[in-house]
């Protein structure tokens, strides 16, 4: 490449990590029954499409899952710790208040040459936000190989007395290496937030003076989130397509945030895409927040469904309220 050549960012490799403990709906329903909370496999499958989720063991943190996913992605991309010059972790369940989970991951991976590392907090849209930032930094020439990770341990912030939320979420991590390339790569990104909806999906507690202030468990107005999600997912997909001069029919794989199969079906319908063009992992992972999109991407790649040269639409939506999309040629 000469100095006048345009630089793009391109997906060089993907990876993921799931904790070994897998709970089916039946396992979870039995655990909930012990505390007097009633649910059923039928309700969970019918209303969400979820059949199982993974939960971490005590002592396992987001940085552990993130590091595992990152190692897979680096191996797939053929790069080592010395090549990585940017680490971004999207998470709402960081290991500690500070430093960032990204700095902890950087240490665990042995990236020792001072590459910048920071977290992005945009809840379930976090990976889309992180990709948008990494894409801009790669295109600007600031980074050549960016590690972009979504990692969560939502099992730590669930209220197991609230059946409306505790059956929905799981733990996991997904990662990509985004590398500088003379050809795209990422074609368009589109991110948004509307802070007027802060209260519909939140963990309102915080740490203050050595105490937890407020409620440190997840609260959600599911119907309000559902209604907003189905609208913005169509809008942001169309916005990215318009920026890139593409149309929905050009999409080979839609990889949406994995929260609820009904939201995915509605988005696919609005974009006139058949469900066999949608990567679905919500059945086996539940909603893993910022990890869900890179996890689904890696499952799609490793299963052989997603092939080089295909066009992918990644889209996320979540607390904030935040939403966005990334359109790319794989
Ligand atoms: O990651 C960020 C994005 N998050 C999302 O996209 C989540 C969006 N929201 C949703 O996916 C859905 O709103 C839910 C799956 C959370 C809930 O589905 P819903 O169809 O909106 O159910 P609902 O909240 O209206 O509840 C219907 C009924 C209620 O009973 P009544 O009042 O009709 O007697 C609930 O108490 O279902 C009951 N219910 C349950 N029953 C058995 C709620 N949770 C459960 C449960 N098991 N786990």
Tab-separated table of C-alpha atoms and ligand atoms in Angstrom:
chain	number	residue	atom	x	y	z
A	1	UNK	CA	0.000	0.000	0.000
A	2	UNK	CA	1.281	3.504	-0.778
A	3	UNK	CA	0.510	6.441	1.503
A	4	UNK	CA	-2.248	7.621	-0.856
A	5	UNK	CA	-4.068	4.271	-0.920
A	6	UNK	CA	-7.323	4.134	0.982
A	7	UNK	CA	-7.370	1.901	4.052
A	8	UNK	CA	-10.380	-0.179	5.011
A	9	UNK	CA	-11.000	-2.510	7.916
A	10	UNK	CA	-11.707	-6.166	7.265
A	11	UNK	CA	-12.700	-9.122	9.463
A	12	UNK	CA	-9.564	-11.250	9.664
A	13	UNK	CA	-10.787	-13.818	12.208
A	14	UNK	CA	-13.552	-14.623	14.672
A	15	UNK	CA	-13.685	-16.495	17.973
A	16	UNK	CA	-15.959	-17.220	20.904
A	17	UNK	CA	-16.044	-18.718	24.388
A	18	UNK	CA	-18.840	-20.179	26.477
A	19	UNK	CA	-18.583	-21.358	30.080
A	20	UNK	CA	-19.041	-25.146	30.393
A	21	UNK	CA	-22.143	-25.028	32.626
A	22	UNK	CA	-25.175	-25.289	30.303
A	23	UNK	CA	-28.645	-24.929	31.774
A	24	UNK	CA	-31.620	-26.039	29.713
A	25	UNK	CA	-34.984	-24.399	30.357
A	26	UNK	CA	-35.944	-27.494	32.371
A	27	UNK	CA	-32.817	-27.093	34.553
A	28	UNK	CA	-33.532	-23.413	35.154
A	29	UNK	CA	-37.252	-23.920	35.749
A	30	UNK	CA	-36.397	-26.565	38.388
A	31	UNK	CA	-33.983	-24.143	40.110
A	32	UNK	CA	-36.607	-21.378	40.062
A	33	UNK	CA	-39.258	-23.737	41.490
A	34	UNK	CA	-36.998	-24.295	44.515
A	35	UNK	CA	-37.330	-20.567	45.286
A	36	UNK	CA	-41.085	-20.539	44.611
A	37	UNK	CA	-40.786	-18.859	41.190
A	38	UNK	CA	-43.028	-20.431	38.539
A	39	UNK	CA	-42.035	-20.714	34.882
A	40	UNK	CA	-42.077	-23.366	32.163
A	41	UNK	CA	-40.111	-24.562	29.165
A	42	UNK	CA	-43.217	-23.967	27.016
A	43	UNK	CA	-43.505	-20.289	28.042
A	44	UNK	CA	-39.801	-19.580	27.533
A	45	UNK	CA	-39.635	-21.298	24.126
A	46	UNK	CA	-42.884	-19.802	22.846
A	47	UNK	CA	-42.252	-16.199	23.996
A	48	UNK	CA	-38.470	-16.022	23.352
A	49	UNK	CA	-37.137	-19.007	21.371
A	50	UNK	CA	-34.604	-19.701	24.153
A	51	UNK	CA	-33.950	-23.360	25.047
A	52	UNK	CA	-30.665	-23.141	26.993
A	53	UNK	CA	-28.018	-20.722	28.265
A	54	UNK	CA	-24.524	-20.969	29.775
A	55	UNK	CA	-23.612	-19.616	33.221
A	56	UNK	CA	-20.102	-19.036	34.568
A	57	UNK	CA	-18.785	-20.751	37.691
A	58	UNK	CA	-17.942	-18.623	40.746
A	59	UNK	CA	-14.672	-16.767	40.216
A	60	UNK	CA	-14.896	-16.730	36.406
A	61	UNK	CA	-15.179	-13.193	35.025
A	62	UNK	CA	-15.879	-11.403	31.751
A	63	UNK	CA	-12.131	-11.034	31.151
A	64	UNK	CA	-11.704	-14.845	31.283
A	65	UNK	CA	-14.383	-15.411	28.623
A	66	UNK	CA	-13.072	-12.450	26.606
A	67	UNK	CA	-9.523	-13.813	26.672
A	68	UNK	CA	-10.677	-17.253	25.460
A	69	UNK	CA	-12.697	-15.727	22.604
A	70	UNK	CA	-9.812	-13.394	21.686
A	71	UNK	CA	-7.323	-16.282	21.497
A	72	UNK	CA	-9.617	-18.113	19.037
A	73	UNK	CA	-10.058	-14.994	16.910
A	74	UNK	CA	-6.307	-14.263	16.854
A	75	UNK	CA	-5.572	-17.858	15.866
A	76	UNK	CA	-8.142	-17.659	13.053
A	77	UNK	CA	-6.622	-14.358	11.866
A	78	UNK	CA	-3.067	-15.681	12.096
A	79	UNK	CA	-1.902	-12.860	14.365
A	80	UNK	CA	-0.106	-12.907	17.705
A	81	UNK	CA	-0.114	-10.594	20.750
A	82	UNK	CA	2.688	-8.521	19.224
A	83	UNK	CA	0.478	-7.694	16.201
A	84	UNK	CA	-2.518	-6.361	18.161
A	85	UNK	CA	-2.414	-2.576	18.426
A	86	UNK	CA	-5.904	-1.888	19.828
A	87	UNK	CA	-8.100	-3.779	22.328
A	88	UNK	CA	-11.741	-2.816	22.806
A	89	UNK	CA	-14.053	-4.807	25.091
A	90	UNK	CA	-17.792	-4.178	24.986
A	91	UNK	CA	-19.267	-5.185	28.346
A	92	UNK	CA	-21.823	-4.138	30.932
A	93	UNK	CA	-20.490	-6.708	33.401
A	94	UNK	CA	-16.836	-5.667	33.823
A	95	UNK	CA	-14.552	-7.545	36.238
A	96	UNK	CA	-14.247	-4.476	38.467
A	97	UNK	CA	-15.165	-0.789	38.638
A	98	UNK	CA	-11.758	-0.017	37.165
A	99	UNK	CA	-9.425	-0.605	35.407
A	100	UNK	CA	-11.201	-1.611	32.237
A	101	UNK	CA	-11.808	-5.249	31.366
A	102	UNK	CA	-9.858	-4.495	28.166
A	103	UNK	CA	-6.714	-3.747	30.209
A	104	UNK	CA	-7.159	-7.024	32.117
A	105	UNK	CA	-7.598	-8.904	28.822
A	106	UNK	CA	-4.537	-7.156	27.389
A	107	UNK	CA	-2.487	-8.455	30.329
A	108	UNK	CA	-3.922	-12.003	30.074
A	109	UNK	CA	-3.100	-12.111	26.343
A	110	UNK	CA	0.456	-10.889	26.903
A	111	UNK	CA	0.086	-7.758	24.779
A	112	UNK	CA	3.023	-5.889	26.261
A	113	UNK	CA	3.931	-3.149	23.766
A	114	UNK	CA	1.543	-0.465	25.009
A	115	UNK	CA	-1.400	-0.957	22.639
A	116	UNK	CA	-4.389	1.133	23.789
A	117	UNK	CA	-7.123	-0.817	25.586
A	118	UNK	CA	-10.521	0.402	26.769
A	119	UNK	CA	-14.095	-0.718	27.412
A	120	UNK	CA	-17.243	0.406	25.637
A	121	UNK	CA	-20.491	0.479	27.595
A	122	UNK	CA	-23.535	0.403	25.335
A	123	UNK	CA	-25.187	-2.706	26.815
A	124	UNK	CA	-26.512	-5.038	24.077
A	125	UNK	CA	-25.384	-2.603	21.334
A	126	UNK	CA	-21.861	-2.539	22.778
A	127	UNK	CA	-20.254	-4.731	20.134
A	128	UNK	CA	-21.716	-2.604	17.321
A	129	UNK	CA	-20.418	0.554	19.039
A	130	UNK	CA	-16.988	-1.085	19.550
A	131	UNK	CA	-16.793	-2.171	15.891
A	132	UNK	CA	-17.733	1.344	14.783
A	133	UNK	CA	-14.879	2.833	16.849
A	134	UNK	CA	-12.363	0.176	15.752
A	135	UNK	CA	-13.343	0.609	12.086
A	136	UNK	CA	-12.788	4.370	12.336
A	137	UNK	CA	-9.392	3.887	14.019
A	138	UNK	CA	-8.244	1.298	11.459
A	139	UNK	CA	-9.375	3.488	8.543
A	140	UNK	CA	-7.579	6.461	10.117
A	141	UNK	CA	-4.356	4.432	10.230
A	142	UNK	CA	-4.279	4.434	14.062
A	143	UNK	CA	-4.454	0.632	14.315
A	144	UNK	CA	-3.561	-2.209	11.937
A	145	UNK	CA	-4.969	-5.150	13.895
A	146	UNK	CA	-7.768	-4.347	16.344
A	147	UNK	CA	-9.152	-6.897	18.767
A	148	UNK	CA	-12.860	-6.206	19.278
A	149	UNK	CA	-14.582	-8.280	21.942
A	150	UNK	CA	-18.048	-8.566	23.468
A	151	UNK	CA	-18.015	-10.354	26.844
A	152	UNK	CA	-20.635	-10.694	29.565
A	153	UNK	CA	-21.464	-12.512	32.780
A	154	UNK	CA	-25.120	-11.443	33.011
A	155	UNK	CA	-25.857	-14.342	35.393
A	156	UNK	CA	-24.223	-12.107	38.069
A	157	UNK	CA	-26.795	-9.314	37.690
A	158	UNK	CA	-29.995	-11.340	37.280
A	159	UNK	CA	-32.828	-11.233	39.815
A	160	UNK	CA	-33.832	-14.904	40.099
A	161	UNK	CA	-37.087	-13.841	41.767
A	162	UNK	CA	-38.095	-11.968	38.589
A	163	UNK	CA	-39.238	-14.609	36.099
A	164	UNK	CA	-39.774	-11.926	33.446
A	165	UNK	CA	-36.002	-11.382	33.109
A	166	UNK	CA	-33.977	-14.197	34.715
A	167	UNK	CA	-34.912	-16.757	32.045
A	168	UNK	CA	-33.696	-14.530	29.213
A	169	UNK	CA	-29.975	-14.018	29.715
A	170	UNK	CA	-26.746	-16.032	29.611
A	171	UNK	CA	-22.967	-15.635	29.790
A	172	UNK	CA	-20.398	-15.785	26.979
A	173	UNK	CA	-17.964	-13.896	24.789
A	174	UNK	CA	-17.269	-13.359	21.109
A	175	UNK	CA	-14.334	-11.629	19.458
A	176	UNK	CA	-13.042	-10.502	16.084
A	177	UNK	CA	-9.729	-9.289	14.728
A	178	UNK	CA	-10.361	-6.299	12.484
A	179	UNK	CA	-7.360	-5.679	10.223
A	180	UNK	CA	-6.299	-2.925	7.835
A	181	UNK	CA	-6.922	-3.895	4.218
A	182	UNK	CA	-6.767	-2.271	0.776
A	183	UNK	CA	-10.304	-3.600	0.113
A	184	UNK	CA	-13.471	-3.365	2.257
A	185	UNK	CA	-14.319	-4.899	4.705
A	186	UNK	CA	-16.690	-2.786	6.636
A	187	UNK	CA	-18.915	-0.904	4.209
A	188	UNK	CA	-20.950	1.226	6.627
A	189	UNK	CA	-21.718	1.693	10.309
A	190	UNK	CA	-24.639	3.405	12.013
A	191	UNK	CA	-25.039	3.975	15.768
A	192	UNK	CA	-27.627	5.825	17.865
A	193	UNK	CA	-28.832	6.417	21.419
A	194	UNK	CA	-31.953	7.871	23.031
A	195	UNK	CA	-31.353	8.536	26.720
A	196	UNK	CA	-35.022	9.321	27.343
A	197	UNK	CA	-35.483	5.532	27.704
A	198	UNK	CA	-32.794	4.985	30.366
A	199	UNK	CA	-35.321	3.434	32.767
A	200	UNK	CA	-36.798	0.666	30.575
A	201	UNK	CA	-33.677	-1.525	30.768
A	202	UNK	CA	-31.178	-0.858	33.534
A	203	UNK	CA	-29.205	-2.030	36.544
A	204	UNK	CA	-29.890	1.019	38.699
A	205	UNK	CA	-27.472	0.280	41.555
A	206	UNK	CA	-23.990	1.687	42.051
A	207	UNK	CA	-21.084	1.520	44.486
A	208	UNK	CA	-20.677	4.463	46.843
A	209	UNK	CA	-18.755	4.886	50.077
A	210	UNK	CA	-18.044	1.167	50.247
A	211	UNK	CA	-21.750	0.255	49.906
A	212	UNK	CA	-24.049	-0.756	47.083
A	213	UNK	CA	-26.494	2.081	46.560
A	214	UNK	CA	-29.781	1.176	44.862
A	215	UNK	CA	-30.653	-2.162	43.255
A	216	UNK	CA	-27.709	-3.940	41.577
A	217	UNK	CA	-29.957	-6.352	39.615
A	218	UNK	CA	-31.323	-6.066	36.085
A	219	UNK	CA	-34.724	-4.388	35.584
A	220	UNK	CA	-36.563	-4.448	32.272
A	221	UNK	CA	-39.900	-3.313	30.881
A	222	UNK	CA	-39.902	-6.128	28.325
A	223	UNK	CA	-42.819	-4.900	26.232
A	224	UNK	CA	-41.434	-1.352	25.953
A	225	UNK	CA	-38.031	-2.720	24.901
A	226	UNK	CA	-39.666	-5.105	22.429
A	227	UNK	CA	-41.670	-2.339	20.717
A	228	UNK	CA	-38.701	0.018	20.409
A	229	UNK	CA	-36.390	-2.791	19.245
A	230	UNK	CA	-38.467	-3.908	16.267
A	231	UNK	CA	-38.659	-0.339	14.924
A	232	UNK	CA	-35.033	0.701	15.301
A	233	UNK	CA	-33.571	-2.565	13.977
A	234	UNK	CA	-35.251	-2.007	10.626
A	235	UNK	CA	-34.273	1.694	10.588
A	236	UNK	CA	-30.579	1.118	11.338
A	237	UNK	CA	-30.282	-1.729	8.831
A	238	UNK	CA	-31.740	0.518	6.132
A	239	UNK	CA	-29.456	3.403	7.197
A	240	UNK	CA	-26.300	1.273	6.824
A	241	UNK	CA	-27.513	-0.099	3.485
A	242	UNK	CA	-28.200	3.428	2.198
A	243	UNK	CA	-24.739	4.666	3.300
A	244	UNK	CA	-23.117	1.790	1.390
A	245	UNK	CA	-25.367	2.057	-1.687
A	246	UNK	CA	-26.668	-1.465	-1.095
A	247	UNK	CA	-30.165	-2.901	-0.715
A	248	UNK	CA	-31.574	-5.477	1.704
A	249	UNK	CA	-31.555	-8.145	-1.022
A	250	UNK	CA	-27.738	-7.856	-1.059
A	251	UNK	CA	-27.533	-9.229	2.501
A	252	UNK	CA	-26.351	-12.857	2.593
A	253	UNK	CA	-26.529	-13.136	6.397
A	254	UNK	CA	-28.400	-11.059	8.940
A	255	UNK	CA	-26.703	-11.407	12.351
A	256	UNK	CA	-28.941	-9.581	14.810
A	257	UNK	CA	-28.596	-9.220	18.568
A	258	UNK	CA	-29.920	-12.499	19.980
A	259	UNK	CA	-32.590	-11.392	22.471
A	260	UNK	CA	-35.826	-12.898	21.243
A	261	UNK	CA	-36.608	-14.974	18.143
A	262	UNK	CA	-39.807	-12.946	17.629
A	263	UNK	CA	-37.787	-9.704	17.310
A	264	UNK	CA	-35.468	-11.401	14.798
A	265	UNK	CA	-38.406	-12.756	12.766
A	266	UNK	CA	-40.016	-9.327	12.696
A	267	UNK	CA	-36.775	-7.648	11.542
A	268	UNK	CA	-36.228	-10.260	8.832
A	269	UNK	CA	-39.841	-9.845	7.661
A	270	UNK	CA	-39.481	-6.053	7.461
A	271	UNK	CA	-36.274	-6.414	5.427
A	272	UNK	CA	-37.972	-9.108	3.271
A	273	UNK	CA	-35.276	-11.638	4.169
A	274	UNK	CA	-36.162	-15.309	4.717
A	275	UNK	CA	-35.290	-16.735	8.144
A	276	UNK	CA	-32.748	-19.048	6.510
A	277	UNK	CA	-30.604	-15.931	5.954
A	278	UNK	CA	-30.604	-15.163	9.680
A	279	UNK	CA	-27.977	-16.599	12.045
A	280	UNK	CA	-29.904	-17.753	15.124
A	281	UNK	CA	-28.147	-18.746	18.363
A	282	UNK	CA	-30.644	-17.364	20.903
A	283	UNK	CA	-32.006	-20.907	21.276
A	284	UNK	CA	-28.713	-22.218	22.649
A	285	UNK	CA	-27.149	-19.117	24.278
A	286	UNK	CA	-30.063	-16.948	25.432
A	287	UNK	CA	-29.379	-13.211	25.419
A	288	UNK	CA	-25.675	-12.622	26.110
A	289	UNK	CA	-25.926	-8.833	25.666
A	290	UNK	CA	-22.751	-7.389	24.069
A	291	UNK	CA	-21.445	-10.919	23.407
A	292	UNK	CA	-24.444	-12.100	21.410
A	293	UNK	CA	-23.545	-10.705	17.977
A	294	UNK	CA	-19.866	-11.810	17.889
A	295	UNK	CA	-20.886	-15.192	19.358
A	296	UNK	CA	-23.478	-15.682	16.620
A	297	UNK	CA	-20.988	-14.465	13.997
A	298	UNK	CA	-18.399	-17.005	15.134
A	299	UNK	CA	-20.960	-19.831	15.198
A	300	UNK	CA	-21.973	-18.860	11.641
A	301	UNK	CA	-18.368	-18.776	10.429
A	302	UNK	CA	-17.255	-22.007	12.116
A	303	UNK	CA	-20.357	-23.908	10.977
A	304	UNK	CA	-19.367	-23.068	7.385
A	305	UNK	CA	-22.592	-21.111	6.727
A	306	UNK	CA	-20.809	-17.758	6.424
A	307	UNK	CA	-18.350	-17.765	3.519
A	308	UNK	CA	-15.668	-15.290	2.405
A	309	UNK	CA	-17.058	-12.721	-0.033
A	310	UNK	CA	-20.546	-12.717	1.480
A	311	UNK	CA	-22.295	-9.588	2.763
A	312	UNK	CA	-23.185	-9.507	6.458
A	313	UNK	CA	-25.500	-7.194	8.372
A	314	UNK	CA	-24.754	-7.077	12.108
A	315	UNK	CA	-27.237	-5.213	14.283
A	316	UNK	CA	-27.729	-4.553	17.947
A	317	UNK	CA	-30.222	-2.918	20.286
A	318	UNK	CA	-30.322	-2.534	24.040
A	319	UNK	CA	-30.187	-0.484	27.202
A	320	UNK	CA	-29.590	3.222	26.945
A	321	UNK	CA	-31.632	3.024	24.732
A	322	UNK	CA	-28.928	2.253	22.151
A	323	UNK	CA	-28.956	0.682	18.712
A	324	UNK	CA	-26.883	0.367	15.568
A	325	UNK	CA	-25.605	-1.744	12.710
A	326	UNK	CA	-22.476	-2.703	10.804
A	327	UNK	CA	-22.643	-3.750	7.140
A	328	UNK	CA	-19.611	-5.601	5.826
A	329	UNK	CA	-18.222	-7.800	3.111
A	330	UNK	CA	-16.688	-10.808	4.836
B	1	LIG	O1	-31.151	-7.309	25.210
B	1	LIG	C1	-31.879	-6.134	25.115
B	1	LIG	C2	-33.058	-6.336	24.361
B	1	LIG	N1	-34.049	-7.038	25.159
B	1	LIG	C3	-35.097	-7.494	24.537
B	1	LIG	O2	-35.152	-7.386	23.348
B	1	LIG	C4	-36.260	-8.063	25.337
B	1	LIG	C5	-37.531	-7.594	24.715
B	1	LIG	N2	-38.718	-8.105	25.338
B	1	LIG	C6	-39.096	-9.391	25.207
B	1	LIG	O3	-38.412	-10.182	24.598
B	1	LIG	C7	-40.426	-9.799	25.764
B	1	LIG	O4	-41.155	-8.649	26.141
B	1	LIG	C8	-40.321	-10.773	26.971
B	1	LIG	C9	-39.822	-12.106	26.494
B	1	LIG	C10	-39.369	-10.177	28.002
B	1	LIG	C11	-41.685	-10.966	27.616
B	1	LIG	O5	-42.613	-11.459	26.650
B	1	LIG	P1	-44.079	-10.848	26.587
B	1	LIG	O6	-44.786	-11.607	25.563
B	1	LIG	O7	-43.936	-9.365	26.412
B	1	LIG	O8	-44.659	-11.243	28.012
B	1	LIG	P2	-45.234	-10.279	29.154
B	1	LIG	O9	-44.128	-9.581	29.835
B	1	LIG	O10	-46.353	-9.460	28.575
B	1	LIG	O11	-45.866	-11.344	30.109
B	1	LIG	C12	-46.992	-12.135	29.720
B	1	LIG	C13	-47.325	-13.082	30.845
B	1	LIG	C14	-47.466	-12.393	32.187
B	1	LIG	O12	-48.501	-13.050	32.905
B	1	LIG	P3	-49.968	-12.398	33.022
B	1	LIG	O13	-49.760	-11.064	33.650
B	1	LIG	O14	-50.459	-12.320	31.620
B	1	LIG	O15	-50.698	-13.394	33.858
B	1	LIG	C15	-46.160	-12.676	32.860
B	1	LIG	O16	-46.269	-12.668	34.276
B	1	LIG	O17	-46.269	-14.039	30.991
B	1	LIG	C16	-45.862	-14.054	32.370
B	1	LIG	N3	-44.444	-14.403	32.413
B	1	LIG	C17	-43.981	-15.652	32.555
B	1	LIG	N4	-44.610	-16.825	32.664
B	1	LIG	C18	-43.850	-17.926	32.781
B	1	LIG	C19	-43.383	-13.546	32.350
B	1	LIG	N5	-42.231	-14.256	32.431
B	1	LIG	C20	-42.589	-15.556	32.553
B	1	LIG	C21	-41.855	-16.735	32.667
B	1	LIG	N6	-42.525	-17.902	32.778
B	1	LIG	N7	-40.495	-16.760	32.682
